[in-house]
RNA sequence: GGGGGUGUAGCUCAGUUGGUUAGAGCGAUCGCCUGUCACGCGAUAGGUCGCGGGUUCGAGUCCCGUCACUCCCGCCA
């Protein structure tokens, strides 16, 4: 009980019948019957119907009251008659007969209504975010986010993890995403960077002997936005453990995610134990390392079929001869679908920038036949071969694409989603988690052709140190893993390399001299040479977890005050210019355009 | 940096083949209404059709440019 209220707007029931109460909240909705006025008063907890009749002197004032004004209402709790009870409202058994009221906060005419399920443009929502956040759906998303974070914190504590804060002003890192830069006043010409993740710090915490660490860590990356990627900043459940192997990290994360997802949704898990899929297999079967396993479609390699003499598909055969590959998706019992069904996928593929998506269906008359524009280019024997490779049957159809490997993967990954979606194969009521494991340590840089780290340079290579094939670095796999849910990458993690000598060797392969490594990763390398424990960790994205739990496709729906796609905050007007005085203090000159 | 979509009243949208005075719902304002909970009924106000240029007798509609928002590619160890 405070000066402003004896109860909140979700509390009153028939038990309170006859009590005099104070409620404070926003004027959510009015229903004006001329001589009788209903007012819904709303706060964070719920709404309560308040009522006033014409004989009250301030009836006219309340009748004209602007919605979203903040009111304190003093009144009598009154049991509603049976016919007028509202079962959809917690407080629907009663109403409050207004005896007096006070305006605590006036409200101008609203740019967007709060009471509405309509959708509004991002621009206006972000500009008036405080109004937008009063609306039911997003308000409950943000409440959910708060609860999820508290729950995670609690569970992590129970699992024996210690919560620490790491610096926000740190040094720019040469690897990874673009940094946000902060100029240093005391060190003219030098800059801090905001952390892309507390990566090096969490490893240093392990070297410092704290054994298990976690943090709900803000991470800053100056990269362009996507629907599931905020520009600028996001939060990770950052965690790291000492004296563990990959499976030990998996056990903790599976346990945690199980608890979190079961606590906050009713949706089932497709797999209780998260399947482990090697990077190589994922790329083959799903053409991506973040597959949506709710989708049962799998991709098959048909390159060998196009080397057969009884296949007359000359365009593809020529491409295959010059190094292209063929990958295919089979759809069950679709041979009866109209021509437009198939052509639409071809059209779609072209709109994605591919040369198209070829197709045919398997039919049987005397022999096995392929029905479709390119069907007669395949002999019955070759069709048999395709059926053997893909598991296709008579009545099924096949979509295939031929191009350089990177292009084929780039087409087949979204094609698998698209076809699965069109055929309604994706069960929206499940969560399908999986681990992607055995990432390669290195890859070839597309632009320079040189060998570079494919993920985190601090990851531990797999295998006994003596047996690692340093001569063929592209064959080296790392203890590097991702966790994926419903096609969304939740996080990456790794068992770290805690051996300085091995690290020098690995950096050398990526073209770094010892002196360069010493210079760029001085703190880290130095720490590892004073007795570092084997350790590893992971960092699931909090925003994406909440997105999945809330069933939202856009990260802004679970973020209190997000920036727009151009990394601007329209409400606070950020970024903005600063005064000359500030620039001068920082020794910064702005280049005039 | 590149590609797609959108931009019309405060908000959400419609607007036909280029043709008279650009419409609807919600909201606002005014009036009527004692049981609503998306209350109902009637009226009124509200428009630089994102912006600039062009074609045309005539442009919300066609063309060129530009800006904003959004989705995607690149980017995101």
GROMACS .gro file of N, CA, C and O (backbone and C1' of nucleotides) in nm, chain A residues 29 31-35 38 49 53 80 84 86 95 111 118-123 176 221 223-224 226-227 229 455-456 554 556 564-566 568, chain B residues 1-4 10-13 25-41 68-77:
model
  385
   29UNK      N    1  -0.914   0.236  -2.174
   29UNK     CA    2  -1.027   0.234  -2.268
   29UNK      C    3  -1.149   0.292  -2.198
   29UNK      O    4  -1.168   0.271  -2.079
   31UNK      N    5  -1.580   0.325  -2.230
   31UNK     CA    6  -1.704   0.289  -2.298
   31UNK      C    7  -1.811   0.378  -2.240
   31UNK      O    8  -1.850   0.362  -2.124
   32UNK      N    9  -1.858   0.473  -2.322
   32UNK     CA   10  -1.944   0.582  -2.273
   32UNK      C   11  -2.089   0.554  -2.313
   32UNK      O   12  -2.122   0.555  -2.430
   33UNK      N   13  -2.174   0.530  -2.212
   33UNK     CA   14  -2.315   0.506  -2.241
   33UNK      C   15  -2.401   0.628  -2.213
   33UNK      O   16  -2.522   0.617  -2.192
   34UNK      N   17  -2.340   0.741  -2.205
   34UNK     CA   18  -2.416   0.864  -2.187
   34UNK      C   19  -2.446   0.895  -2.042
   34UNK      O   20  -2.401   0.995  -1.989
   35UNK      N   21  -2.517   0.805  -1.977
   35UNK     CA   22  -2.547   0.824  -1.836
   35UNK      C   23  -2.467   0.728  -1.749
   35UNK      O   24  -2.481   0.725  -1.628
   38UNK      N   25  -1.794   0.342  -1.848
   38UNK     CA   26  -1.698   0.240  -1.804
   38UNK      C   27  -1.557   0.288  -1.837
   38UNK      O   28  -1.531   0.334  -1.948
   49UNK      N   29  -1.200  -0.279  -1.437
   49UNK     CA   30  -1.308  -0.194  -1.487
   49UNK      C   31  -1.359  -0.103  -1.376
   49UNK      O   32  -1.394  -0.151  -1.268
   53UNK      N   33  -2.155   0.689  -1.269
   53UNK     CA   34  -2.286   0.728  -1.323
   53UNK      C   35  -2.297   0.879  -1.330
   53UNK      O   36  -2.221   0.952  -1.268
   80UNK      N   37  -1.993  -0.780  -0.947
   80UNK     CA   38  -2.075  -0.763  -1.068
   80UNK      C   39  -2.191  -0.861  -1.065
   80UNK      O   40  -2.178  -0.970  -1.007
   84UNK      N   41  -2.291  -0.992  -1.603
   84UNK     CA   42  -2.192  -0.892  -1.647
   84UNK      C   43  -2.050  -0.929  -1.605
   84UNK      O   44  -1.957  -0.852  -1.624
   86UNK      N   45  -1.691  -1.070  -1.645
   86UNK     CA   46  -1.601  -1.091  -1.759
   86UNK      C   47  -1.496  -1.196  -1.723
   86UNK      O   48  -1.403  -1.170  -1.648
   95UNK      N   49  -1.615  -0.465  -1.015
   95UNK     CA   50  -1.581  -0.338  -1.078
   95UNK      C   51  -1.567  -0.237  -0.965
   95UNK      O   52  -1.610  -0.263  -0.852
  111UNK      N   53   0.001   0.954  -3.081
  111UNK     CA   54   0.045   0.926  -3.218
  111UNK      C   55   0.016   0.782  -3.259
  111UNK      O   56  -0.006   0.755  -3.376
  118UNK      N   57  -0.331  -0.379  -3.395
  118UNK     CA   58  -0.280  -0.346  -3.528
  118UNK      C   59  -0.127  -0.341  -3.527
  118UNK      O   60  -0.065  -0.317  -3.426
  119UNK      N   61  -0.069  -0.359  -3.646
  119UNK     CA   62   0.075  -0.345  -3.656
  119UNK      C   63   0.108  -0.205  -3.702
  119UNK      O   64   0.032  -0.144  -3.776
  120UNK      N   65   0.221  -0.155  -3.657
  120UNK     CA   66   0.262  -0.020  -3.691
  120UNK      C   67   0.402  -0.021  -3.749
  120UNK      O   68   0.479  -0.112  -3.724
  121UNK      N   69   0.432   0.083  -3.826
  121UNK     CA   70   0.565   0.089  -3.887
  121UNK      C   71   0.671   0.101  -3.778
  121UNK      O   72   0.648   0.158  -3.672
  122UNK      N   73   0.787   0.043  -3.808
  122UNK     CA   74   0.898   0.044  -3.713
  122UNK      C   75   0.934   0.187  -3.674
  122UNK      O   76   0.967   0.214  -3.560
  123UNK      N   77   0.926   0.274  -3.772
  123UNK     CA   78   0.972   0.410  -3.751
  123UNK      C   79   0.896   0.474  -3.635
  123UNK      O   80   0.954   0.529  -3.542
  176UNK      N   81   3.800  -1.100  -3.623
  176UNK     CA   82   3.659  -1.093  -3.599
  176UNK      C   83   3.588  -0.975  -3.660
  176UNK      O   84   3.627  -0.925  -3.766
  221UNK      N   85   2.924  -0.526  -3.164
  221UNK     CA   86   2.987  -0.551  -3.295
  221UNK      C   87   2.931  -0.452  -3.396
  221UNK      O   88   2.809  -0.440  -3.411
  223UNK      N   89   2.849  -0.426  -3.702
  223UNK     CA   90   2.816  -0.490  -3.830
  223UNK      C   91   2.671  -0.458  -3.866
  223UNK      O   92   2.593  -0.415  -3.782
  224UNK      N   93   2.634  -0.481  -3.991
  224UNK     CA   94   2.499  -0.446  -4.036
  224UNK      C   95   2.394  -0.539  -3.976
  224UNK      O   96   2.420  -0.655  -3.948
  226UNK      N   97   2.029  -0.750  -3.915
  226UNK     CA   98   1.935  -0.843  -3.978
  226UNK      C   99   1.815  -0.852  -3.885
  226UNK      O  100   1.817  -0.801  -3.775
  227UNK      N  101   1.712  -0.926  -3.929
  227UNK     CA  102   1.594  -0.940  -3.844
  227UNK      C  103   1.630  -1.003  -3.709
  227UNK      O  104   1.579  -0.963  -3.606
  229UNK      N  105   1.932  -0.994  -3.576
  229UNK     CA  106   2.063  -0.940  -3.533
  229UNK      C  107   2.050  -0.790  -3.511
  229UNK      O  108   2.034  -0.716  -3.607
  455UNK      N  109   3.732  -2.011  -3.754
  455UNK     CA  110   3.656  -1.958  -3.641
  455UNK      C  111   3.751  -1.888  -3.546
  455UNK      O  112   3.826  -1.801  -3.584
  456UNK      N  113   3.747  -1.932  -3.421
  456UNK     CA  114   3.824  -1.869  -3.316
  456UNK      C  115   3.968  -1.922  -3.317
  456UNK      O  116   3.989  -2.042  -3.307
  554UNK      N  117   1.154  -1.128  -3.507
  554UNK     CA  118   1.238  -1.010  -3.511
  554UNK      C  119   1.290  -0.977  -3.372
  554UNK      O  120   1.215  -0.972  -3.275
  556UNK      N  121   1.387  -0.710  -3.243
  556UNK     CA  122   1.338  -0.587  -3.180
  556UNK      C  123   1.214  -0.611  -3.094
  556UNK      O  124   1.182  -0.532  -3.007
  564UNK      N  125   1.739   0.125  -3.500
  564UNK     CA  126   1.685   0.084  -3.630
  564UNK      C  127   1.797   0.023  -3.715
  564UNK      O  128   1.909   0.005  -3.669
  565UNK      N  129   1.761  -0.008  -3.841
  565UNK     CA  130   1.857  -0.081  -3.923
  565UNK      C  131   1.985  -0.002  -3.951
  565UNK      O  132   2.091  -0.058  -3.974
  566UNK      N  133   1.973   0.130  -3.947
  566UNK     CA  134   2.092   0.213  -3.969
  566UNK      C  135   2.164   0.246  -3.838
  566UNK      O  136   2.238   0.343  -3.831
  568UNK      N  137   2.053   0.367  -3.559
  568UNK     CA  138   2.016   0.494  -3.497
  568UNK      C  139   1.908   0.469  -3.392
  568UNK      O  140   1.821   0.385  -3.411
  594G        P  141   2.776   0.307  -4.876
  594G      O5'  142   2.771   0.199  -4.994
  594G      C5'  143   2.852   0.216  -5.106
  594G      C4'  144   2.871   0.081  -5.171
  594G      C3'  145   2.745   0.020  -5.229
  594G      O3'  146   2.712   0.073  -5.358
  594G      C1'  147   2.858  -0.143  -5.100
  595G        P  148   2.557   0.091  -5.399
  595G      O5'  149   2.511  -0.058  -5.431
  595G      C5'  150   2.571  -0.129  -5.539
  595G      C4'  151   2.516  -0.269  -5.544
  595G      C3'  152   2.364  -0.280  -5.548
  595G      O3'  153   2.311  -0.259  -5.679
  595G      C1'  154   2.446  -0.429  -5.387
  596G        P  155   2.161  -0.202  -5.696
  596G      O5'  156   2.070  -0.326  -5.657
  596G      C5'  157   2.063  -0.440  -5.744
  596G      C4'  158   1.978  -0.548  -5.682
  596G      C3'  159   1.834  -0.508  -5.648
  596G      O3'  160   1.747  -0.508  -5.760
  596G      C1'  161   1.928  -0.623  -5.466
  597G        P  162   1.618  -0.414  -5.758
  597G      O5'  163   1.522  -0.484  -5.651
  597G      C5'  164   1.454  -0.603  -5.685
  597G      C4'  165   1.378  -0.655  -5.566
  597G      C3'  166   1.264  -0.569  -5.515
  597G      O3'  167   1.148  -0.576  -5.596
  597G      C1'  168   1.387  -0.651  -5.332
  603G        P  169  -0.223   1.377  -4.064
  603G      O5'  170  -0.187   1.286  -3.939
  603G      C5'  171  -0.079   1.322  -3.852
  603G      C4'  172  -0.083   1.232  -3.731
  603G      C3'  173  -0.090   1.084  -3.764
  603G      O3'  174   0.040   1.029  -3.772
  603G      C1'  175  -0.268   1.140  -3.618
  604C        P  176   0.074   0.917  -3.879
  604C      O5'  177   0.000   0.789  -3.823
  604C      C5'  178   0.050   0.723  -3.707
  604C      C4'  179  -0.036   0.602  -3.677
  604C      C3'  180  -0.054   0.505  -3.792
  604C      O3'  181   0.053   0.414  -3.803
  604C      C1'  182  -0.264   0.554  -3.699
  605U        P  183   0.089   0.349  -3.945
  605U      O5'  184  -0.035   0.252  -3.972
  605U      C5'  185  -0.053   0.134  -3.896
  605U      C4'  186  -0.171   0.057  -3.949
  605U      C3'  187  -0.169   0.032  -4.100
  605U      O3'  188  -0.089  -0.079  -4.133
  605U      C1'  189  -0.383   0.111  -4.035
  606C        P  190  -0.031  -0.091  -4.282
  606C      O5'  191  -0.164  -0.112  -4.365
  606C      C5'  192  -0.177  -0.067  -4.499
  606C      C4'  193  -0.322  -0.067  -4.533
  606C      C3'  194  -0.357  -0.031  -4.678
  606C      O3'  195  -0.344  -0.143  -4.763
  606C      C1'  196  -0.497   0.089  -4.531
  618G        P  197  -1.607   0.460  -4.217
  618G      O5'  198  -1.508   0.366  -4.135
  618G      C5'  199  -1.535   0.227  -4.120
  618G      C4'  200  -1.420   0.161  -4.048
  618G      C3'  201  -1.380   0.228  -3.916
  618G      O3'  202  -1.461   0.185  -3.808
  618G      C1'  203  -1.187   0.190  -4.047
  619C        P  204  -1.488   0.286  -3.686
  619C      O5'  205  -1.346   0.303  -3.615
  619C      C5'  206  -1.290   0.195  -3.539
  619C      C4'  207  -1.148   0.225  -3.501
  619C      C3'  208  -1.126   0.351  -3.418
  619C      O3'  209  -1.156   0.332  -3.281
  619C      C1'  210  -0.967   0.344  -3.591
  620G        P  211  -1.221   0.452  -3.197
  620G      O5'  212  -1.106   0.562  -3.197
  620G      C5'  213  -0.987   0.542  -3.122
  620G      C4'  214  -0.890   0.655  -3.149
  620G      C3'  215  -0.942   0.794  -3.119
  620G      O3'  216  -0.933   0.826  -2.982
  620G      C1'  217  -0.840   0.793  -3.331
  621A        P  218  -1.039   0.923  -2.916
  621A      O5'  219  -1.008   1.061  -2.990
  621A      C5'  220  -0.887   1.131  -2.965
  621A      C4'  221  -0.890   1.264  -3.038
  621A      C3'  222  -1.014   1.350  -3.010
  621A      O3'  223  -1.000   1.424  -2.891
  621A      C1'  224  -0.975   1.339  -3.243
  622U        P  225  -1.125   1.448  -2.799
  622U      O5'  226  -1.210   1.554  -2.882
  622U      C5'  227  -1.160   1.685  -2.905
  622U      C4'  228  -1.257   1.761  -2.992
  622U      C3'  229  -1.403   1.754  -2.948
  622U      O3'  230  -1.431   1.847  -2.844
  622U      C1'  231  -1.390   1.710  -3.179
  623C        P  232  -1.540   1.805  -2.736
  623C      O5'  233  -1.677   1.816  -2.816
  623C      C5'  234  -1.726   1.944  -2.859
  623C      C4'  235  -1.850   1.927  -2.941
  623C      C3'  236  -1.961   1.844  -2.879
  623C      O3'  237  -2.034   1.913  -2.780
  623C      C1'  238  -1.935   1.782  -3.104
  624G        P  239  -2.101   1.830  -2.662
  624G      O5'  240  -2.222   1.755  -2.734
  624G      C5'  241  -2.333   1.830  -2.781
  624G      C4'  242  -2.426   1.742  -2.860
  624G      C3'  243  -2.486   1.623  -2.786
  624G      O3'  244  -2.591   1.659  -2.699
  624G      C1'  245  -2.418   1.556  -3.002
  625C        P  246  -2.626   1.568  -2.571
  625C      O5'  247  -2.686   1.434  -2.633
  625C      C5'  248  -2.815   1.437  -2.694
  625C      C4'  249  -2.850   1.300  -2.746
  625C      C3'  250  -2.848   1.186  -2.644
  625C      O3'  251  -2.963   1.185  -2.561
  625C      C1'  252  -2.743   1.115  -2.843
  626C        P  253  -2.946   1.138  -2.407
  626C      O5'  254  -2.915   0.983  -2.419
  626C      C5'  255  -3.017   0.891  -2.457
  626C      C4'  256  -2.955   0.754  -2.476
  626C      C3'  257  -2.888   0.694  -2.354
  626C      O3'  258  -2.982   0.632  -2.267
  626C      C1'  259  -2.746   0.669  -2.542
  627U        P  260  -2.952   0.641  -2.108
  627U      O5'  261  -2.907   0.493  -2.069
  627U      C5'  262  -2.778   0.444  -2.107
  627U      C4'  263  -2.738   0.334  -2.014
  627U      C3'  264  -2.842   0.225  -1.991
  627U      O3'  265  -2.772   0.102  -1.981
  627U      C1'  266  -2.776   0.316  -1.785
  628G        P  267  -2.824  -0.026  -2.070
  628G      O5'  268  -2.709  -0.133  -2.051
  628G      C5'  269  -2.583  -0.116  -2.117
  628G      C4'  270  -2.486  -0.217  -2.063
  628G      C3'  271  -2.545  -0.356  -2.040
  628G      O3'  272  -2.444  -0.453  -2.064
  628G      C1'  273  -2.453  -0.275  -1.840
  629U        P  274  -2.446  -0.538  -2.203
  629U      O5'  275  -2.314  -0.486  -2.273
  629U      C5'  276  -2.319  -0.374  -2.361
  629U      C4'  277  -2.194  -0.292  -2.347
  629U      C3'  278  -2.064  -0.371  -2.365
  629U      O3'  279  -2.033  -0.387  -2.502
  629U      C1'  280  -2.049  -0.229  -2.176
  630C        P  281  -1.966  -0.525  -2.552
  630C      O5'  282  -1.826  -0.527  -2.475
  630C      C5'  283  -1.720  -0.438  -2.515
  630C      C4'  284  -1.608  -0.447  -2.416
  630C      C3'  285  -1.541  -0.583  -2.405
  630C      O3'  286  -1.437  -0.590  -2.500
  630C      C1'  287  -1.586  -0.499  -2.189
  631A        P  288  -1.421  -0.708  -2.601
  631A      O5'  289  -1.350  -0.631  -2.720
  631A      C5'  290  -1.249  -0.534  -2.691
  631A      C4'  291  -1.263  -0.416  -2.784
  631A      C3'  292  -1.402  -0.354  -2.783
  631A      O3'  293  -1.391  -0.213  -2.798
  631A      C1'  294  -1.345  -0.421  -3.002
  632C        P  295  -1.439  -0.117  -2.678
  632C      O5'  296  -1.597  -0.142  -2.674
  632C      C5'  297  -1.681  -0.063  -2.754
  632C      C4'  298  -1.816  -0.126  -2.758
  632C      C3'  299  -1.909  -0.067  -2.864
  632C      O3'  300  -1.881  -0.120  -2.992
  632C      C1'  301  -2.025  -0.086  -2.660
  633G        P  302  -1.885  -0.022  -3.119
  633G      O5'  303  -2.040   0.014  -3.126
  633G      C5'  304  -2.136  -0.086  -3.150
  633G      C4'  305  -2.274  -0.028  -3.142
  633G      C3'  306  -2.300   0.094  -3.231
  633G      O3'  307  -2.329   0.055  -3.364
  633G      C1'  308  -2.377   0.140  -3.015
  634C        P  309  -2.282   0.150  -3.486
  634C      O5'  310  -2.383   0.272  -3.473
  634C      C5'  311  -2.522   0.252  -3.489
  634C      C4'  312  -2.597   0.381  -3.465
  634C      C3'  313  -2.547   0.502  -3.544
  634C      O3'  314  -2.590   0.501  -3.679
  634C      C1'  315  -2.585   0.565  -3.321
  661A        P  316   1.827   0.867  -4.600
  661A      O5'  317   1.688   0.823  -4.539
  661A      C5'  318   1.626   0.903  -4.438
  661A      C4'  319   1.490   0.848  -4.405
  661A      C3'  320   1.489   0.701  -4.364
  661A      O3'  321   1.523   0.683  -4.228
  661A      C1'  322   1.319   0.740  -4.523
  662C        P  323   1.600   0.552  -4.183
  662C      O5'  324   1.485   0.442  -4.183
  662C      C5'  325   1.381   0.447  -4.087
  662C      C4'  326   1.271   0.352  -4.124
  662C      C3'  327   1.312   0.206  -4.139
  662C      O3'  328   1.325   0.140  -4.016
  662C      C1'  329   1.176   0.267  -4.321
  663U        P  330   1.431   0.023  -3.997
  663U      O5'  331   1.367  -0.096  -4.081
  663U      C5'  332   1.246  -0.157  -4.040
  663U      C4'  333   1.195  -0.248  -4.149
  663U      C3'  334   1.287  -0.363  -4.187
  663U      O3'  335   1.269  -0.473  -4.099
  663U      C1'  336   1.212  -0.255  -4.382
  664C        P  337   1.391  -0.571  -4.069
  664C      O5'  338   1.397  -0.665  -4.198
  664C      C5'  339   1.297  -0.763  -4.219
  664C      C4'  340   1.315  -0.826  -4.355
  664C      C3'  341   1.454  -0.880  -4.385
  664C      O3'  342   1.478  -1.006  -4.325
  664C      C1'  343   1.378  -0.757  -4.570
  665C        P  344   1.626  -1.047  -4.288
  665C      O5'  345   1.694  -1.071  -4.431
  665C      C5'  346   1.660  -1.182  -4.511
  665C      C4'  347   1.720  -1.170  -4.648
  665C      C3'  348   1.872  -1.170  -4.657
  665C      O3'  349   1.926  -1.300  -4.647
  665C      C1'  350   1.787  -1.001  -4.797
  666C        P  351   2.075  -1.319  -4.594
  666C      O5'  352   2.164  -1.267  -4.716
  666C      C5'  353   2.173  -1.342  -4.836
  666C      C4'  354   2.265  -1.273  -4.934
  666C      C3'  355   2.405  -1.239  -4.884
  666C      O3'  356   2.491  -1.352  -4.886
  666C      C1'  357   2.318  -1.053  -4.997
  667G        P  358   2.603  -1.368  -4.773
  667G      O5'  359   2.700  -1.244  -4.801
  667G      C5'  360   2.787  -1.244  -4.913
  667G      C4'  361   2.857  -1.110  -4.923
  667G      C3'  362   2.942  -1.071  -4.803
  667G      O3'  363   3.072  -1.126  -4.810
  667G      C1'  364   2.801  -0.890  -4.862
  668C        P  365   3.128  -1.211  -4.684
  668C      O5'  366   3.121  -1.107  -4.564
  668C      C5'  367   3.215  -1.000  -4.553
  668C      C4'  368   3.176  -0.910  -4.439
  668C      C3'  369   3.164  -0.978  -4.303
  668C      O3'  370   3.290  -0.992  -4.239
  668C      C1'  371   2.973  -0.845  -4.339
  669C        P  372   3.319  -1.123  -4.153
  669C      O5'  373   3.211  -1.113  -4.037
  669C      C5'  374   3.228  -1.021  -3.929
  669C      C4'  375   3.112  -1.032  -3.833
  669C      C3'  376   3.096  -1.167  -3.764
  669C      O3'  377   3.183  -1.178  -3.653
  669C      C1'  378   2.888  -1.094  -3.844
  670A        P  379   3.208  -1.323  -3.598
  670A      O5'  380   3.362  -1.343  -3.616
  670A      C5'  381   3.421  -1.348  -3.746
  670A      C4'  382   3.557  -1.408  -3.736
  670A      C3'  383   3.557  -1.562  -3.738
  670A      O3'  384   3.674  -1.606  -3.808
  670A      C1'  385   3.660  -1.486  -3.542
   0.00000   0.00000   0.00000
